[in-house]
Structures are given as C-alpha cells and as structure tokens.
Amino acid sequence: MTTLLEVSGVSVSFDGFKAINNLSFDIGPAELRAIIGPNGAGKTTFMDIVTGKTKPDSGEVLWGEMSRSLLKMNESQIARAGIGRKFQRPTVFEDQSVFDNLLMALKKDRAPWKVLFYRETTADKARVEELAEEIGLADQLQRKSGELSHGQKQWLEIGMLLAQEPRLLLVDEPAAGMTLAEREHTTDLLKEAAKTRAVVVVEHDMEFVRRLECRVTVLHEGSVLAEGSLDHVTKNQQVIDVYLGR
Ligand SMILES: Nc1ncnc2c1ncn2[C@@H]1O[C@H](COP(=O)(O)OP(=O)(O)O)[C@@H](O)[C@H]1O
Ligand SMILES: [Mg+2]
C-alpha cells in the first residue's frame, strides 16, 4: 500500500467563500509531510475536514487499505480509526503528573467499566515510561504537568496522542512560542514518530520545516500550489509571489 490518506477534489465554502478549492493530495503510511502556506490558505480547514469537524461540499477523503470514506464518519469514529490531532494550545491536565497524563491517555479508549476497575498494570507502566523516553520527559514523570515549560507541555501532548497509537498524526503549528532548543527537540520527536506512522505538520517557521527534511506541500487559496522538497518549492516563482504578497 502506498497511500494512507487520499484527498481528492475536496471543496468547502463558508458563506460563499471557497476556503478549500478542489484540493487533492495523498499521504503515505509512514511519511512526514509539512504543509505551508500564507494565512488563510486553508491549512487548518484541511485538518478540520480530515478529522470530521468540517464536512466538505464536494470531493472525497479516503482512508487506509480499505479506502474507507472519512466523510461518512463522525469525529470520534475518525479518531478511533487512527487519526490523532494536536491543536495549537496544549490540553494536558495541569494538576496531574506527567506520568498520570500519559497513563490516562493510554486508557482513554477502554470501556468505561474497565476504567472504573482500572489498576495500572506493569505493561501500562512500561509503556508510559517508553512514551516518556520518546518525548524526552523520562526524568519529569513525577512533575506536575502545570510546572512544565510550554515546550514540554507540547511534547507531553504529543506523547498523549502517541499513546493512542494513531496511524496519522496531524500537528498544527507546533513550533509557535518555543525556544530554539525546544523547536529542535520537537523536530527530532516528529521525525522519530514518522518512522512508524504518517505525520502531517502545518508550520510557519521555515527553519523548523527545513529541519524536518521532508516533502512539503504549499497551500494557497485552498489548493496545492506546489509540492516537493523545501528547496524545490521555495524556488517556485508562484510560491515566491504568494509569500511576498504579490
Ligand atoms: N468556520 C469558518 N467559518 C467561516 N470562515 C472560515 C471558517 N473556517 C475557516 N474560515 C476561513 O477559511 C479560510 C481558510 O482558513 P484556515 O483554514 O484557518 O487557514 P490557515 O490555517 O491556512 O491560516 C480563511 O479565510 C478563514 O477565514
Ligand atoms: Mg491555521
């Protein structure tokens, strides 16, 4: 299988304004992809469509080996099918420890009666430790999440999403508000996560995108303007014009 997510001919209008205009593109099963584009290009709306928050007026969004239509599924069905989304603002439980946040994320999809009688097993504990290692918070497990830096909270939230083992992770502007060191760690983390799943990152920071070393899709007025390596797309005259606002 070469395609995990296939978006074809998708359009959506808000009050007559075409936010997404005949958008088509594919994401592979273990691919890291950056989506860039000026404000209002439709990047967040694209994520809203994939996660079921917004239903398009036309087009198709197909998922997985069976090419199931995501448009026929609601938000929780899509999440259960393996699509995780990280929003710009972290939504960790600030009063809980890093360990407990990760543990809660692990049990999230379990049946209510199982959660009610839940006791942490050795396997869960090991998995939490493994996740903490992966996000670089192994030495912070007992910290209250509210005490973490902005960057650490973002990593914790990525860890909480990884706990659900999504096959596609959508991340909207992860670098915003991060220090350089935090941004570097975030790139490493996303690159690592993309070895075993697809990761789509919307980002404004070009240095951040460069460090991802991945295929880049440039959105403009709700359509794909250019696609390829960052060097390739930034040499494209149309892309240059759009970024310079001509
Ligand atoms: N729910 C909505 N209602 C009306 N207009 C919207 C809505 N969501 C997005 N838009 C408009 O669609 C366009 C694309 O928005 P968005 O996807 O947020 O762009 P980006 O994330 O690339 O900056 C913008 O012009 C925005 O104002
Ligand atoms: Mg946006």
XYZ file of C-alpha atoms and ligand atoms in Angstrom:
274
model
C 0.000 0.000 0.000
C 1.379 3.399 -0.894
C -1.426 5.704 0.238
C -2.802 6.075 3.744
C -4.868 9.207 3.189
C -6.200 10.305 -0.155
C -7.880 13.683 -0.522
C -9.451 14.206 -3.938
C -11.275 17.160 -5.378
C -12.358 18.496 -1.997
C -14.045 21.896 -1.801
C -15.674 23.737 1.068
C -17.198 27.202 1.194
C -18.004 29.399 4.162
C -20.677 31.960 3.255
C -19.766 31.695 -0.422
C -16.019 31.974 0.223
C -14.092 28.932 -1.035
C -11.732 28.089 1.830
C -10.784 24.773 0.169
C -10.915 24.679 -3.607
C -10.707 21.335 -5.422
C -7.927 20.159 -3.108
C -6.230 16.867 -3.937
C -3.247 15.173 -2.356
C -2.027 11.932 -0.797
C -0.123 10.964 2.312
C 1.838 7.711 2.545
C 1.673 5.288 5.503
C 4.967 6.260 7.188
C 5.510 9.692 5.780
C 6.453 13.002 7.326
C 4.851 15.882 5.425
C 4.952 19.610 6.058
C 2.135 21.867 4.907
C 3.000 25.514 4.497
C 1.140 28.448 3.029
C 0.113 32.006 3.869
C -2.524 32.825 6.482
C -5.964 31.842 5.296
C -4.597 29.303 2.769
C -6.862 26.610 4.225
C -4.345 24.626 6.285
C -6.434 24.379 9.444
C -9.617 23.813 7.424
C -7.865 20.873 5.740
C -7.232 19.347 9.178
C -10.836 20.078 10.177
C -12.021 18.116 7.134
C -9.753 15.124 7.746
C -10.802 14.915 11.410
C -14.517 15.254 10.608
C -15.001 18.652 12.240
C -15.957 20.222 8.906
C -17.821 18.382 6.145
C -16.805 19.435 2.618
C -19.344 20.424 -0.046
C -17.777 18.072 -2.588
C -14.893 15.678 -3.085
C -13.762 12.557 -1.277
C -11.418 11.716 1.600
C -10.343 8.068 1.684
C -8.546 6.287 4.482
C -6.485 3.107 4.852
C -6.196 -0.160 2.942
C -9.967 -0.421 2.570
C -10.243 3.136 1.203
C -12.996 3.950 3.674
C -14.633 7.321 3.231
C -13.886 9.555 6.202
C -16.771 11.778 5.100
C -19.213 9.125 6.280
C -17.685 9.024 9.747
C -18.062 11.372 12.714
C -15.202 12.873 14.722
C -14.948 10.078 17.298
C -15.153 7.345 14.657
C -12.328 9.047 12.769
C -10.240 9.291 15.936
C -10.847 5.596 16.620
C -9.886 4.745 13.036
C -6.409 6.039 13.905
C -6.237 9.764 13.204
C -4.889 11.908 16.037
C -4.768 15.671 16.055
C -2.717 18.054 18.115
C -4.113 21.538 18.487
C -2.009 24.659 18.993
C -2.954 25.058 22.647
C -1.886 22.129 24.840
C -4.741 20.424 26.661
C -2.857 18.489 29.330
C -4.311 18.087 32.813
C -2.176 20.605 34.675
C -2.864 19.270 38.184
C -1.818 15.754 37.223
C 1.718 14.432 36.938
C 3.318 13.718 33.575
C 3.013 10.016 34.413
C -0.718 10.253 35.129
C -1.399 12.274 31.990
C 0.276 9.613 29.867
C -1.452 6.827 31.762
C -4.872 8.454 31.241
C -4.132 8.791 27.553
C -3.322 5.069 27.416
C -6.652 4.062 28.949
C -8.693 6.605 27.069
C -10.304 4.175 24.651
C -11.006 1.438 27.142
C -14.554 0.520 28.011
C -15.972 2.561 30.940
C -16.350 -0.484 33.187
C -12.687 -1.289 32.659
C -11.641 2.229 33.590
C -13.808 2.037 36.696
C -11.951 -1.019 37.974
C -8.712 0.100 36.482
C -5.418 -0.690 38.115
C -2.200 0.217 36.500
C -0.512 -2.881 35.158
C 3.198 -3.494 34.723
C 2.693 -3.324 30.966
C 0.995 0.088 31.190
C 3.737 1.415 33.428
C 6.388 0.213 30.994
C 4.504 1.775 28.082
C 4.239 5.122 29.915
C 7.987 5.035 30.559
C 8.644 4.225 26.924
C 6.442 7.128 25.785
C 8.166 9.485 28.231
C 11.507 8.407 26.801
C 10.254 9.036 23.276
C 9.107 12.598 24.052
C 12.151 13.423 26.182
C 10.327 13.661 29.528
C 11.660 10.480 31.153
C 13.158 12.476 34.031
C 9.966 14.534 34.511
C 7.448 11.738 35.126
C 6.587 12.795 38.674
C 6.403 16.524 37.887
C 3.042 18.239 37.942
C 2.261 18.971 34.299
C 1.356 22.565 35.130
C 5.001 23.142 36.107
C 6.363 22.116 32.712
C 7.649 24.652 30.202
C 5.481 25.492 27.198
C 7.596 23.225 25.001
C 7.489 20.332 27.470
C 3.686 20.601 27.634
C 3.555 20.349 23.854
C 5.720 17.222 23.935
C 3.546 15.745 26.657
C 0.513 16.285 24.493
C 2.252 14.640 21.547
C 3.071 11.742 23.880
C -0.585 11.532 24.908
C -1.551 11.313 21.255
C 1.133 8.689 20.561
C -0.290 6.661 23.468
C -3.358 6.152 21.292
C -1.106 4.796 18.527
C -2.564 6.804 15.673
C -1.630 5.847 12.120
C -1.814 9.500 11.160
C -0.868 12.363 13.437
C -1.875 15.900 12.453
C 0.034 18.707 14.156
C -0.916 22.367 13.751
C 1.922 24.886 14.304
C 3.916 23.019 16.962
C 6.855 25.453 16.987
C 4.841 28.528 17.984
C 6.151 30.024 21.223
C 9.036 27.563 21.549
C 12.685 28.332 22.193
C 15.212 27.249 19.570
C 16.276 24.244 21.657
C 12.633 23.241 22.111
C 11.983 23.568 18.392
C 14.965 21.330 17.658
C 13.758 18.686 20.072
C 10.277 18.901 18.518
C 11.667 18.266 15.031
C 13.546 15.187 16.278
C 10.454 13.907 18.013
C 8.221 14.313 14.952
C 10.831 12.714 12.673
C 11.051 9.762 15.026
C 7.252 9.426 15.256
C 7.010 9.460 11.444
C 9.128 6.318 11.182
C 6.170 4.228 12.279
C 3.186 6.359 11.217
C 2.266 9.277 8.985
C 2.786 12.733 10.468
C 1.462 15.914 8.853
C 2.804 19.168 10.260
C 1.408 22.619 9.497
C 4.092 25.175 10.255
C 5.033 28.782 9.511
C 8.616 28.638 10.751
C 10.747 27.862 7.682
C 13.812 26.846 9.701
C 11.627 24.345 11.510
C 10.319 22.986 8.203
C 13.879 22.781 6.839
C 14.981 20.647 9.778
C 12.095 18.236 9.182
C 13.810 17.298 5.875
C 10.574 16.111 4.348
C 8.266 16.625 1.408
C 6.486 19.978 1.549
C 3.023 20.848 0.236
C 2.338 24.551 -0.343
C -1.307 25.533 0.014
C -2.703 28.733 -1.432
C -6.354 29.752 -1.671
C -7.415 26.254 -0.710
C -5.454 24.373 -3.386
C -1.998 22.850 -3.775
C 0.297 25.462 -5.312
C 3.494 23.403 -5.273
C 4.877 20.198 -3.796
C 8.359 18.735 -3.331
C 11.443 19.386 -1.235
C 11.622 22.727 0.579
C 14.376 23.845 -1.799
C 12.235 22.886 -4.774
C 9.099 24.721 -3.635
C 10.903 27.838 -2.444
C 12.412 28.232 -5.931
C 8.928 28.156 -7.469
C 8.060 31.651 -8.741
C 4.374 31.352 -7.825
C 5.337 30.372 -4.270
C 7.720 33.321 -4.033
C 4.994 35.681 -5.297
C 2.447 34.356 -2.798
C 4.867 34.686 0.115
C 5.859 38.183 -0.881
C 2.161 39.017 -1.297
C 2.340 39.974 -4.971
N -15.777 28.072 10.296
C -15.464 29.032 9.428
N -16.389 29.965 9.052
C -16.083 30.928 8.163
N -14.880 31.052 7.571
C -13.918 30.180 7.908
C -14.155 29.133 8.848
N -13.015 28.407 8.971
C -12.107 28.983 8.147
N -12.653 30.041 7.509
C -11.975 30.878 6.510
O -11.371 29.999 5.580
C -10.088 30.477 5.178
C -9.039 29.444 5.492
O -8.843 29.403 6.890
P -7.795 28.441 7.621
O -8.024 27.063 7.169
O -7.912 28.717 9.062
O -6.413 28.983 7.048
P -4.920 28.732 7.576
O -4.966 27.715 8.672
O -4.165 28.279 6.377
O -4.427 30.066 8.049
C -9.881 31.788 5.922
O -10.226 32.840 5.046
C -10.833 31.694 7.085
O -11.275 32.980 7.471
Mg -4.330 27.723 10.674
